[in-house]
Amino acid sequence: MERVPVLKIGDILLVSIQIDMEDQVALQLQEDLADRIVATGCHGVIIDISALDIVDSFVGRTLATIASVSRVLDAETVVVGMRPAVAITLVELGLSLPGIRTALNVELGIEMLARNREADLEFDDDEDEADPAAVTTP
């Protein structure tokens, strides 16, 4: 069985799907990606589907599951490179892909993850300042 490679680029895991997404390949990707998130501590996942001409309901649901699992493991998912025909198919199938953000290409996906990570870090800093338990007195 073929496997989809998962590459680490800084704090991001990049998945570029270049093969037909058969059900077993999609399930293996889900498992491999969860393992890599835990092993690397990455906070972002980019899934490039620009090579996919079609996406069936199983693959669509698997992408949504990958995003949910990633979120539980403290990583945000961005799907990039979606072709118009794939987007139309997903909408026609009634798959809203909850928890998945999209971008037109990998570069924009990386920028989106960086902005969101900065916002999260700023929010955490603000929360610590407002938390009386976080303030120490001499």
Coordinates of C-alpha atoms in Angstrom, one line a residue:
M1 CA 0.0 0.0 0.0
E2 CA 1.2 3.5 -0.9
R3 CA 1.7 6.0 1.9
V4 CA 1.4 9.8 1.8
P5 CA 4.6 11.5 3.0
V6 CA 4.4 13.8 5.9
L7 CA 7.2 16.4 5.9
K8 CA 8.2 18.7 8.8
I9 CA 8.9 22.3 7.9
G10 CA 9.6 24.3 11.0
D11 CA 6.6 24.1 13.3
I12 CA 4.4 22.8 10.5
L13 CA 3.7 19.4 9.0
L14 CA 3.2 19.4 5.3
V15 CA 1.2 16.7 3.6
S16 CA 1.1 16.8 -0.2
I17 CA -1.3 14.2 -1.6
Q18 CA 0.0 13.2 -5.0
I19 CA -1.7 9.8 -5.3
D20 CA -5.3 8.6 -5.5
M21 CA -6.9 8.7 -2.1
E22 CA -8.2 5.2 -1.7
D23 CA -10.0 4.5 1.6
Q24 CA -7.1 2.6 3.1
V25 CA -4.5 5.3 2.1
A26 CA -6.7 8.0 3.8
L27 CA -7.0 6.0 7.0
Q28 CA -3.3 5.3 7.1
L29 CA -2.6 9.1 6.5
Q30 CA -4.9 9.9 9.5
E31 CA -2.9 7.5 11.7
D32 CA 0.5 8.6 10.4
L33 CA -0.3 12.3 10.8
A34 CA -1.5 11.9 14.4
D35 CA 1.7 10.0 15.2
R36 CA 3.9 12.8 13.7
I37 CA 2.0 15.6 15.5
V38 CA 2.7 13.9 18.8
A39 CA 6.3 13.0 17.9
T40 CA 7.2 16.5 16.6
G41 CA 5.0 18.8 18.7
C42 CA 4.1 20.7 15.6
H43 CA 1.2 23.2 15.9
G44 CA 0.2 23.4 12.2
V45 CA -0.8 20.9 9.5
I46 CA -1.1 21.8 5.8
I47 CA -2.7 19.3 3.5
D48 CA -2.1 20.1 -0.1
I49 CA -4.8 18.5 -2.3
S50 CA -4.0 20.4 -5.5
A51 CA -3.2 17.1 -7.3
L52 CA -6.7 15.6 -6.5
D53 CA -9.2 15.8 -9.3
I54 CA -12.0 14.3 -7.2
V55 CA -12.8 13.8 -3.6
D56 CA -15.5 11.3 -2.5
S57 CA -17.5 11.5 0.7
F58 CA -15.2 9.1 2.6
V59 CA -12.1 11.2 1.8
G60 CA -14.0 14.4 2.7
R61 CA -15.0 12.9 6.1
T62 CA -11.5 11.7 6.7
L63 CA -10.1 15.2 6.1
A64 CA -12.6 16.5 8.7
T65 CA -11.5 13.7 11.1
I66 CA -7.9 14.6 10.6
A67 CA -8.6 18.2 11.4
S68 CA -10.5 17.2 14.6
V69 CA -7.7 14.8 15.7
S70 CA -5.1 17.5 15.0
R71 CA -7.0 20.1 17.0
V72 CA -7.2 17.7 20.0
L73 CA -3.4 17.3 19.6
D74 CA -3.0 21.2 19.6
A75 CA -2.4 21.5 15.8
E76 CA -4.5 23.6 13.4
T77 CA -5.2 22.2 9.9
V78 CA -5.3 24.1 6.7
V79 CA -6.3 22.4 3.4
V80 CA -4.7 24.1 0.4
G81 CA -4.9 23.8 -3.4
M82 CA -8.5 22.8 -3.6
R83 CA -9.7 22.8 -7.2
P84 CA -13.1 24.3 -7.9
A85 CA -14.5 20.9 -9.0
V86 CA -13.5 19.4 -5.7
A87 CA -15.1 22.3 -3.7
I88 CA -18.3 21.9 -5.7
T89 CA -18.3 18.2 -5.1
L90 CA -17.8 18.6 -1.3
V91 CA -20.7 21.1 -1.2
E92 CA -23.0 18.9 -3.2
L93 CA -22.2 16.0 -0.9
G94 CA -23.1 18.2 2.1
L95 CA -19.7 18.1 3.6
S96 CA -18.9 21.3 5.4
L97 CA -15.5 20.1 6.7
P98 CA -15.8 21.6 10.2
G99 CA -12.6 22.7 11.8
I100 CA -10.7 22.9 8.5
R101 CA -9.5 26.2 7.2
T102 CA -8.6 26.6 3.6
A103 CA -6.1 28.6 1.6
L104 CA -5.4 28.8 -2.1
N105 CA -1.8 27.6 -1.9
V106 CA 0.9 26.3 0.5
E107 CA 2.4 29.8 0.9
L108 CA -0.9 31.3 2.0
G109 CA -1.5 28.3 4.2
I110 CA 1.8 28.9 6.0
E111 CA 1.0 32.6 6.4
M112 CA -2.4 31.7 7.9
L113 CA -1.0 29.3 10.4
A114 CA 1.7 31.9 11.4
R115 CA -0.9 34.6 12.0
N116 CA -3.1 32.3 14.0
R117 CA -0.2 31.0 16.1
E118 CA 0.9 34.6 16.9
A119 CA -2.7 35.5 17.9
D120 CA -2.9 32.4 20.1
L121 CA 0.4 33.3 21.8
E122 CA -0.8 36.9 22.3
F123 CA -4.0 35.7 23.8
D124 CA -2.1 33.4 26.2
D125 CA 0.1 36.3 27.3
D126 CA -3.0 38.5 27.9
E127 CA -4.7 35.7 29.8
D128 CA -1.7 35.3 32.1
E129 CA -1.6 39.0 32.9
A130 CA -5.3 39.0 33.8
D131 CA -5.1 35.9 35.9
P132 CA -4.5 36.9 39.6
A133 CA -3.0 33.5 40.3
A134 CA -0.3 34.2 37.6
V135 CA 0.7 37.4 39.4
T136 CA 3.3 37.0 42.1
T137 CA 3.7 39.4 44.9
P138 CA 7.1 40.0 46.7

